[in-house]
mmCIF file of N, CA and C in Angstrom:
data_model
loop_
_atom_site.group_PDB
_atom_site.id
_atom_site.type_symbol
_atom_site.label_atom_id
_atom_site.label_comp_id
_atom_site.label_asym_id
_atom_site.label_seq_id
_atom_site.Cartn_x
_atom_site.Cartn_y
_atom_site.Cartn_z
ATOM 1 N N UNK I 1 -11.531 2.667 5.450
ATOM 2 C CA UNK I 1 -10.444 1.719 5.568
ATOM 3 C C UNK I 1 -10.446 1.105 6.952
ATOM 4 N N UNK I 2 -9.988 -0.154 6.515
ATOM 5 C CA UNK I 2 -9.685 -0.755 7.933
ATOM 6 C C UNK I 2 -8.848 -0.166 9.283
ATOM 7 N N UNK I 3 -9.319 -0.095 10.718
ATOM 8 C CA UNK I 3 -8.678 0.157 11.645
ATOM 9 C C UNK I 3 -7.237 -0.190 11.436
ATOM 10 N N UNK I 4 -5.985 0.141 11.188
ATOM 11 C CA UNK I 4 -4.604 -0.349 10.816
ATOM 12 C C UNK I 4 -4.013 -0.608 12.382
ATOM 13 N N UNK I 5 -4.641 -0.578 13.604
ATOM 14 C CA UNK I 5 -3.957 -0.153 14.984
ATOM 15 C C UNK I 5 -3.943 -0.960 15.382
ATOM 16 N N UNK I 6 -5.153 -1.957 15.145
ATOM 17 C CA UNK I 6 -5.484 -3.257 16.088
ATOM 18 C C UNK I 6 -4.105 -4.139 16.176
ATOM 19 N N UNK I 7 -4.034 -4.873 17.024
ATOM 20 C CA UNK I 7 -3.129 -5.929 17.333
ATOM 21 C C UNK I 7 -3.589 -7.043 17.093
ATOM 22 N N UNK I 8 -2.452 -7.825 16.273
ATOM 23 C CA UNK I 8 -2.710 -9.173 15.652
ATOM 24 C C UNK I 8 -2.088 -10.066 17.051
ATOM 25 N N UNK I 9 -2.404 -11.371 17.031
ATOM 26 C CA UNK I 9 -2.596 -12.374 17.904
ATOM 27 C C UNK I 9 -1.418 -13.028 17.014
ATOM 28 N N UNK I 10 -0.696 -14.112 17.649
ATOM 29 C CA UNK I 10 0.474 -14.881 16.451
ATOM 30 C C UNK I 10 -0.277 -15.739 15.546
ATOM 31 N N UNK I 11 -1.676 -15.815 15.627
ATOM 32 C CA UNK I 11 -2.317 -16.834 14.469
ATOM 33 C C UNK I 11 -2.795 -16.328 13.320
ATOM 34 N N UNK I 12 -2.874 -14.667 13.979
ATOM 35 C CA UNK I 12 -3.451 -13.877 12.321
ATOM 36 C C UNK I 12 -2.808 -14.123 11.387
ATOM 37 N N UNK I 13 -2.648 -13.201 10.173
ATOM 38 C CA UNK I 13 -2.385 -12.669 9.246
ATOM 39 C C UNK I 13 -3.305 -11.510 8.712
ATOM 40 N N UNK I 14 -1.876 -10.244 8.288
ATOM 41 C CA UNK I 14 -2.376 -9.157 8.387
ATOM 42 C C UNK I 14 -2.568 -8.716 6.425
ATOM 43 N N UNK I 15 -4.039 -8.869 5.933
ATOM 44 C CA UNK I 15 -4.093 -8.529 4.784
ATOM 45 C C UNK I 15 -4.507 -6.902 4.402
ATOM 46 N N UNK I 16 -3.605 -6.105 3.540
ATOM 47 C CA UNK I 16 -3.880 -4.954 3.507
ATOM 48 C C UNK I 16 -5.218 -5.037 2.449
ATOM 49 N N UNK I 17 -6.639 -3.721 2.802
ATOM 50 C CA UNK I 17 -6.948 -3.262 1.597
ATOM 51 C C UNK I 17 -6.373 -3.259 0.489
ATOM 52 N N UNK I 18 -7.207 -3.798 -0.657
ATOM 53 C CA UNK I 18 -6.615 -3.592 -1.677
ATOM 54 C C UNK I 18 -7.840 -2.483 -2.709
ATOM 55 N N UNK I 19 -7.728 -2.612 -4.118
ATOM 56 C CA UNK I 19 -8.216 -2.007 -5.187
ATOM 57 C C UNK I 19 -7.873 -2.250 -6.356
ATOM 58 N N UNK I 20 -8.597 -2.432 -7.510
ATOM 59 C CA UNK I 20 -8.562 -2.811 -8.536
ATOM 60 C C UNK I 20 -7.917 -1.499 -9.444
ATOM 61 N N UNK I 21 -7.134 -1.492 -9.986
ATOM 62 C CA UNK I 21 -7.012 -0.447 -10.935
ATOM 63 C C UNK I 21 -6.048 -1.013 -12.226
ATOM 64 N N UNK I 22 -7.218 -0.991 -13.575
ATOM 65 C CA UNK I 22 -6.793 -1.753 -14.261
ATOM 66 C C UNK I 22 -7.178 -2.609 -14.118
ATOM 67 N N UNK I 23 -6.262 -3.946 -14.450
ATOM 68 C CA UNK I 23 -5.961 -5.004 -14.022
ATOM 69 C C UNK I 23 -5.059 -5.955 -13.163
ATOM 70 N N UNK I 24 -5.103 -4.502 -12.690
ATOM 71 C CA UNK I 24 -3.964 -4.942 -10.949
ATOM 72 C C UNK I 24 -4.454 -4.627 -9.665
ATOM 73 N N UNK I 25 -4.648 -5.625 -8.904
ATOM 74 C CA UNK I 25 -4.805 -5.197 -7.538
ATOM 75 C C UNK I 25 -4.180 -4.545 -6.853
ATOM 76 N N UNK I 26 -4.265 -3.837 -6.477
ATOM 77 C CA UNK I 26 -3.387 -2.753 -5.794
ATOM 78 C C UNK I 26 -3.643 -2.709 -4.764
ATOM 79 N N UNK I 27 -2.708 -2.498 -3.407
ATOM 80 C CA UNK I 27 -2.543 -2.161 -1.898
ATOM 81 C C UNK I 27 -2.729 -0.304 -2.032
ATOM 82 N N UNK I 28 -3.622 -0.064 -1.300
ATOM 83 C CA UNK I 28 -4.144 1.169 -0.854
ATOM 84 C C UNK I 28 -3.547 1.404 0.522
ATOM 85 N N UNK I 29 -3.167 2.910 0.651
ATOM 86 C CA UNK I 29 -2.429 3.384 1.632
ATOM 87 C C UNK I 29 -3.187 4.779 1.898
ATOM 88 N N UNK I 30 -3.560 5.051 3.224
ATOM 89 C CA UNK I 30 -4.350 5.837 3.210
ATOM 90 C C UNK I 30 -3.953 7.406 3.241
ATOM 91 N N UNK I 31 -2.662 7.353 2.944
ATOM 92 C CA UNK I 31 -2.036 9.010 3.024
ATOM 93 C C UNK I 31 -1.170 8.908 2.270
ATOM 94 N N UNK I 32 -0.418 9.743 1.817
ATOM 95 C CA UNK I 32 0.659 10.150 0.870
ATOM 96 C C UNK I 32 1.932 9.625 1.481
ATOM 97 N N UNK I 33 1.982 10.121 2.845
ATOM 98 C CA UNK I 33 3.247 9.912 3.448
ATOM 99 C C UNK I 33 3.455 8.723 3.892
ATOM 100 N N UNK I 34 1.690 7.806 4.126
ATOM 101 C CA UNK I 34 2.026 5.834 4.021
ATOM 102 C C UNK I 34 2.516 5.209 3.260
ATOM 103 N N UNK I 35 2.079 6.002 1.605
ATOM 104 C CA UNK I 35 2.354 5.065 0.625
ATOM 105 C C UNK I 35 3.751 5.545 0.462
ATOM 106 N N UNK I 36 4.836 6.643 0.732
ATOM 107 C CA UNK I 36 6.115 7.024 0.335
ATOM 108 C C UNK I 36 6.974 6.155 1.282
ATOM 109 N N UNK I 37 6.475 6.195 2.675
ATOM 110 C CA UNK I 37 7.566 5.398 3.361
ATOM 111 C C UNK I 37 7.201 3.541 2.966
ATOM 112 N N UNK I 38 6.053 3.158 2.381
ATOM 113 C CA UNK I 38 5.883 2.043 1.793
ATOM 114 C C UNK I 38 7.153 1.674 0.677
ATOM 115 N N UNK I 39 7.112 2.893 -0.155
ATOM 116 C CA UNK I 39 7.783 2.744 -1.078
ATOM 117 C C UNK I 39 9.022 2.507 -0.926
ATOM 118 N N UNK I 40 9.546 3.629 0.459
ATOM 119 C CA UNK I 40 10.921 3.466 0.455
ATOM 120 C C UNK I 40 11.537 2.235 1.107
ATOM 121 N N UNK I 41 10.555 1.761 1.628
ATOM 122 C CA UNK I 41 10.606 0.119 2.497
ATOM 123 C C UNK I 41 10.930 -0.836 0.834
ATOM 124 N N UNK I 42 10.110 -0.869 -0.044
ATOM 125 C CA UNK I 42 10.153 -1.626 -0.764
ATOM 126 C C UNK I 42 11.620 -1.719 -1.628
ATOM 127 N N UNK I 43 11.748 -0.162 -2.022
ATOM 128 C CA UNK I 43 12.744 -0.284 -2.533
ATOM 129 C C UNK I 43 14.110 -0.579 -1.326
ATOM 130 N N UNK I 44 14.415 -0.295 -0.665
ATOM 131 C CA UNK I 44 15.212 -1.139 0.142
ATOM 132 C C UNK I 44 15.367 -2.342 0.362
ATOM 133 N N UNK I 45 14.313 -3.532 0.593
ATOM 134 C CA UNK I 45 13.780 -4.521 0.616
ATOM 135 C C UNK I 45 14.500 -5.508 -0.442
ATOM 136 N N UNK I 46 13.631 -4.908 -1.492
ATOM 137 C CA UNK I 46 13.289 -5.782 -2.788
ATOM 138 C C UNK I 46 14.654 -4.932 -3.861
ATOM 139 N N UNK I 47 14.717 -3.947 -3.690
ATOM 140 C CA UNK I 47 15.780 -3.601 -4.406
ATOM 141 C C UNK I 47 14.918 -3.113 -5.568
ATOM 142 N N UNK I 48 14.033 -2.559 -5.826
ATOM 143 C CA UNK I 48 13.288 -2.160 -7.383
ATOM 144 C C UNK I 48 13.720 -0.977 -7.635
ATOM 145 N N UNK I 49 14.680 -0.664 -7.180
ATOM 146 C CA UNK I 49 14.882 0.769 -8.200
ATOM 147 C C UNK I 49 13.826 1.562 -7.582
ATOM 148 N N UNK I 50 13.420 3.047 -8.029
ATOM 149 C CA UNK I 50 12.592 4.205 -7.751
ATOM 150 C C UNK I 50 11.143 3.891 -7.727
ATOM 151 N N UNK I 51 10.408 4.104 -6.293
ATOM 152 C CA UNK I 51 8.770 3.557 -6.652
ATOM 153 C C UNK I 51 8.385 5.229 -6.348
ATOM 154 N N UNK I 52 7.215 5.292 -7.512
ATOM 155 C CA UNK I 52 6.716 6.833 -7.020
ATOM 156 C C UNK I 52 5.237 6.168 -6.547
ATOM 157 N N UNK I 53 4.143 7.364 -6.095
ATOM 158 C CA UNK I 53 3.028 7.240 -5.388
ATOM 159 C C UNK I 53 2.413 8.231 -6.411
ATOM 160 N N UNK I 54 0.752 7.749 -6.112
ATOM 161 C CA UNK I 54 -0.380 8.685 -6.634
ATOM 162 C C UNK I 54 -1.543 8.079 -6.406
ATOM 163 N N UNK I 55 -2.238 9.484 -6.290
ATOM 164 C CA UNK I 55 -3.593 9.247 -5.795
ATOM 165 C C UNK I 55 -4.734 8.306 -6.611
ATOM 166 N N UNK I 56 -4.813 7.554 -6.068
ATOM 167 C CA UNK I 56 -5.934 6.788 -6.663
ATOM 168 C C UNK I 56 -7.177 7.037 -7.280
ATOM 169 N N UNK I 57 -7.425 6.931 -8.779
ATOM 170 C CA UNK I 57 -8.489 7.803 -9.291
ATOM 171 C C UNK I 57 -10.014 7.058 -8.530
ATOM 172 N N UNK I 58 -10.291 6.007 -8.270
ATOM 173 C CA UNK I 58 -11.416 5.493 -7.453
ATOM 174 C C UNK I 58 -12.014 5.610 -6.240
ATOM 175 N N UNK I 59 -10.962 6.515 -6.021
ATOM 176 C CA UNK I 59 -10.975 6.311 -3.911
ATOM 177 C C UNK I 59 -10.369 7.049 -3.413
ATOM 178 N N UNK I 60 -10.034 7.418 -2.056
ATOM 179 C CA UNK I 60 -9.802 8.483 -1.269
ATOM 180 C C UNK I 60 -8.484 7.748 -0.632
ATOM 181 N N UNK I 61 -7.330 7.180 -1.503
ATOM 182 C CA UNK I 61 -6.286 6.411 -1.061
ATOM 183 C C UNK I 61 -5.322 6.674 -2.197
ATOM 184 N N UNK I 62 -4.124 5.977 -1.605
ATOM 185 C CA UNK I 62 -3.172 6.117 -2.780
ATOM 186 C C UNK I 62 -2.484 5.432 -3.025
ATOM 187 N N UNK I 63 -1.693 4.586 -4.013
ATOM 188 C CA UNK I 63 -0.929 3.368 -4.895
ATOM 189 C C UNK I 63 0.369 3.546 -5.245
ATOM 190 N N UNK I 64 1.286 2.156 -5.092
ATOM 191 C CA UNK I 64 2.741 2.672 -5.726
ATOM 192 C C UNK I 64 2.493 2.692 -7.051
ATOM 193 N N UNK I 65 3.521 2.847 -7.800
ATOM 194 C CA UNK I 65 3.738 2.633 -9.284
ATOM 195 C C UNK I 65 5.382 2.735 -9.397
ATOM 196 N N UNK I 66 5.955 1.715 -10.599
ATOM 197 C CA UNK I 66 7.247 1.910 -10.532
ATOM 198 C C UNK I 66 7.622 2.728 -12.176
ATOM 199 N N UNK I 67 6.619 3.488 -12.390
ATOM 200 C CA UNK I 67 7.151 3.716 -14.257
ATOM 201 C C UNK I 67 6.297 5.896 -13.308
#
């Protein structure tokens, strides 16, 4: 996975890894405890109700899911 540390300049834009699973691209998080506080960002955010996490069967990363 990409270095996540580097510092963006104001002209970047910061695109996360993603992964195919299914037929959804999915944002990969490289620990359990990235993708939970992801989640809990989102659901705060966006308001979706309960997001759980799991390990990604392709890769050494892990994905939200809301079911």
């Amino acid at each position: 996975m990409a270095n996540r540390n580097k510092h963006l300049n104001m002209n970047q834009t910061y695109e996360p890894e993603r992964c195919w699973v299914g037929d959804v691209h999915k944002i990969c998080y490289e620990t359990k405890a990235e993708a939970e506080l992801a989640a809990r960002v989102a659901e705060y955010d966006h308001h979706t109700g309960h997001l759980s996490v799991y390990k990604c069967e392709y890769g050494d990363h892990w994905h939200l899911s809301s079911t």
